[in-house]
């Protein structure tokens, strides 16, 4: 078997066998298959797709590419959540601590930013001292002690996804349903969660353009979960505008803190986070239905228990929890630039992908695998779909530290 034949086969739209898919995954993580051949195969998958059997084989091969966590020693149903990727989507930092505060053991494996979308690991990296790299044993201890851990893929859990994820990010091979489904489900299976709440997004800032495509992806992932014994539910949510108001790593942590502390008391970010947390409570057996979970979550939010849980998690993972009380001083920006409305009217469309890309261009994203992210930069949105605006009103603020791409970002 050789890689060139696999690339040729997929380029012609033929299905790869399970053995061929395993050959690719083993060879890539072992360093025998170079990035350029892996990229060519990924691009062929983007164009030609994969059928259900290939997607299942890819997911299994990736899940088995490293160690698998056994969290059965921790009492309770271990629940994870995952989003297919969006802009200003900080729901993990709100939903996961709220669910943990209500008694759901949360073992969450997160990723870095991908394409124009943000990633929880990059957001957590904005917190001074915060560690997200742990061994499986350490992950178990954190969940036992704190009730929640949000970690990255350690070298030993689904390393194939960690490597392919970084490669897809810089080769424009993210928005392929089988690659997204296998990426998400392989790491969830490897991380040993028993149940999973998915947030499958559609719209201008998502990898799925339409609700129909999001629904298809949700079905594929639920089936992959079922085949591996992970109870999976999915919400289909709208990403036709940034979910929160702030885009950028430090800015998004600050927004999550504002929501958990009650400084932001409404809005779509909170409502999607509560809907996901309600799914987590239901999957975790804390509430019989998402509706019944709502009052428990609202009480935890109002009593500040979500905030306490987030700070406890940050401290347990080595982060400076006290510094989070003063986020304005944590991530100083040198310069801000306003984007103003050119005329009177209504906001009819927001290109959320362009907003995510703009944040990336000024330093919140990566263009090469090892680009370093600036936690202070990003975009604050001042308008939402349907808002009336007057000429000269600020639509968005660019938070800029380095010179360079601000003009392109505008
Ligand atoms: N999240 C992931 O973990 N992988 C993807 O491919 C997309 C979103």
mmCIF file of N, CA, C and O in Angstrom, residues 91 95 197 233 235 237 268-282 290 293-294 297:
data_model
loop_
_atom_site.group_PDB
_atom_site.id
_atom_site.type_symbol
_atom_site.label_atom_id
_atom_site.label_comp_id
_atom_site.label_asym_id
_atom_site.label_seq_id
_atom_site.Cartn_x
_atom_site.Cartn_y
_atom_site.Cartn_z
ATOM 1 N N UNK A 91 -19.367 29.541 24.376
ATOM 2 C CA UNK A 91 -20.342 28.798 25.192
ATOM 3 C C UNK A 91 -19.672 27.821 26.158
ATOM 4 O O UNK A 91 -20.182 27.616 27.258
ATOM 5 N N UNK A 95 -21.258 27.273 29.642
ATOM 6 C CA UNK A 95 -22.095 26.071 29.841
ATOM 7 C C UNK A 95 -21.392 25.026 30.712
ATOM 8 O O UNK A 95 -22.017 24.423 31.592
ATOM 9 N N UNK A 197 -22.980 16.559 24.347
ATOM 10 C CA UNK A 197 -23.929 17.541 23.815
ATOM 11 C C UNK A 197 -23.226 18.313 22.712
ATOM 12 O O UNK A 197 -22.222 18.976 22.968
ATOM 13 N N UNK A 233 -26.424 14.027 21.827
ATOM 14 C CA UNK A 233 -27.547 14.844 21.354
ATOM 15 C C UNK A 233 -26.960 16.068 20.669
ATOM 16 O O UNK A 233 -25.810 16.432 20.918
ATOM 17 N N UNK A 235 -27.787 20.183 19.225
ATOM 18 C CA UNK A 235 -28.613 21.353 18.943
ATOM 19 C C UNK A 235 -28.110 21.934 17.625
ATOM 20 O O UNK A 235 -26.899 21.926 17.371
ATOM 21 N N UNK A 237 -27.716 25.326 15.740
ATOM 22 C CA UNK A 237 -27.841 26.736 16.132
ATOM 23 C C UNK A 237 -27.320 27.671 15.033
ATOM 24 O O UNK A 237 -26.478 27.307 14.229
ATOM 25 N N UNK A 268 -27.859 36.234 22.968
ATOM 26 C CA UNK A 268 -27.812 34.901 22.354
ATOM 27 C C UNK A 268 -26.717 34.028 22.935
ATOM 28 O O UNK A 268 -26.862 32.820 23.016
ATOM 29 N N UNK A 269 -25.589 34.639 23.318
ATOM 30 C CA UNK A 269 -24.497 33.818 23.873
ATOM 31 C C UNK A 269 -25.001 33.078 25.109
ATOM 32 O O UNK A 269 -24.832 31.856 25.243
ATOM 33 N N UNK A 270 -25.657 33.826 26.007
ATOM 34 C CA UNK A 270 -26.183 33.188 27.222
ATOM 35 C C UNK A 270 -27.262 32.174 26.865
ATOM 36 O O UNK A 270 -27.287 31.067 27.416
ATOM 37 N N UNK A 271 -28.135 32.509 25.913
ATOM 38 C CA UNK A 271 -29.238 31.569 25.667
ATOM 39 C C UNK A 271 -28.734 30.270 25.034
ATOM 40 O O UNK A 271 -29.199 29.185 25.403
ATOM 41 N N UNK A 272 -27.745 30.339 24.124
ATOM 42 C CA UNK A 272 -27.218 29.083 23.558
ATOM 43 C C UNK A 272 -26.458 28.304 24.639
ATOM 44 O O UNK A 272 -26.569 27.079 24.746
ATOM 45 N N UNK A 273 -25.692 29.032 25.474
ATOM 46 C CA UNK A 273 -24.936 28.348 26.539
ATOM 47 C C UNK A 273 -25.892 27.637 27.498
ATOM 48 O O UNK A 273 -25.655 26.481 27.900
ATOM 49 N N UNK A 274 -27.009 28.293 27.835
ATOM 50 C CA UNK A 274 -27.976 27.660 28.751
ATOM 51 C C UNK A 274 -28.630 26.442 28.095
ATOM 52 O O UNK A 274 -28.848 25.418 28.754
ATOM 53 N N UNK A 275 -28.923 26.545 26.796
ATOM 54 C CA UNK A 275 -29.544 25.409 26.095
ATOM 55 C C UNK A 275 -28.583 24.211 26.095
ATOM 56 O O UNK A 275 -29.002 23.062 26.305
ATOM 57 N N UNK A 276 -27.293 24.474 25.882
ATOM 58 C CA UNK A 276 -26.311 23.374 25.886
ATOM 59 C C UNK A 276 -26.140 22.796 27.284
ATOM 60 O O UNK A 276 -26.072 21.576 27.466
ATOM 61 N N UNK A 277 -26.078 23.686 28.266
ATOM 62 C CA UNK A 277 -25.924 23.213 29.646
ATOM 63 C C UNK A 277 -27.136 22.373 30.042
ATOM 64 O O UNK A 277 -27.010 21.358 30.752
ATOM 65 N N UNK A 278 -28.332 22.769 29.558
ATOM 66 C CA UNK A 278 -29.552 21.997 29.876
ATOM 67 C C UNK A 278 -29.449 20.587 29.277
ATOM 68 O O UNK A 278 -29.851 19.597 29.898
ATOM 69 N N UNK A 279 -28.895 20.502 28.049
ATOM 70 C CA UNK A 279 -28.678 19.170 27.450
ATOM 71 C C UNK A 279 -27.703 18.365 28.307
ATOM 72 O O UNK A 279 -27.872 17.159 28.514
ATOM 73 N N UNK A 280 -26.654 19.041 28.796
ATOM 74 C CA UNK A 280 -25.639 18.333 29.594
ATOM 75 C C UNK A 280 -26.247 17.798 30.887
ATOM 76 O O UNK A 280 -25.948 16.682 31.319
ATOM 77 N N UNK A 281 -27.100 18.599 31.526
ATOM 78 C CA UNK A 281 -27.735 18.140 32.776
ATOM 79 C C UNK A 281 -28.651 16.948 32.515
ATOM 80 O O UNK A 281 -28.747 16.026 33.327
ATOM 81 N N UNK A 282 -29.310 16.984 31.354
ATOM 82 C CA UNK A 282 -30.225 15.885 31.020
ATOM 83 C C UNK A 282 -29.427 14.616 30.731
ATOM 84 O O UNK A 282 -29.732 13.534 31.249
ATOM 85 N N UNK A 290 -34.495 18.806 29.359
ATOM 86 C CA UNK A 290 -33.828 20.116 29.310
ATOM 87 C C UNK A 290 -34.675 21.210 29.968
ATOM 88 O O UNK A 290 -34.150 22.112 30.624
ATOM 89 N N UNK A 293 -34.161 21.179 33.519
ATOM 90 C CA UNK A 293 -32.799 21.588 33.905
ATOM 91 C C UNK A 293 -32.680 23.100 34.042
ATOM 92 O O UNK A 293 -31.822 23.608 34.770
ATOM 93 N N UNK A 294 -33.523 23.825 33.310
ATOM 94 C CA UNK A 294 -33.414 25.299 33.246
ATOM 95 C C UNK A 294 -33.388 25.986 34.608
ATOM 96 O O UNK A 294 -32.491 26.774 34.882
ATOM 97 N N UNK A 297 -30.170 25.553 36.415
ATOM 98 C CA UNK A 297 -29.075 26.334 35.830
ATOM 99 C C UNK A 297 -29.215 27.811 36.174
ATOM 100 O O UNK A 297 -28.230 28.488 36.482
#
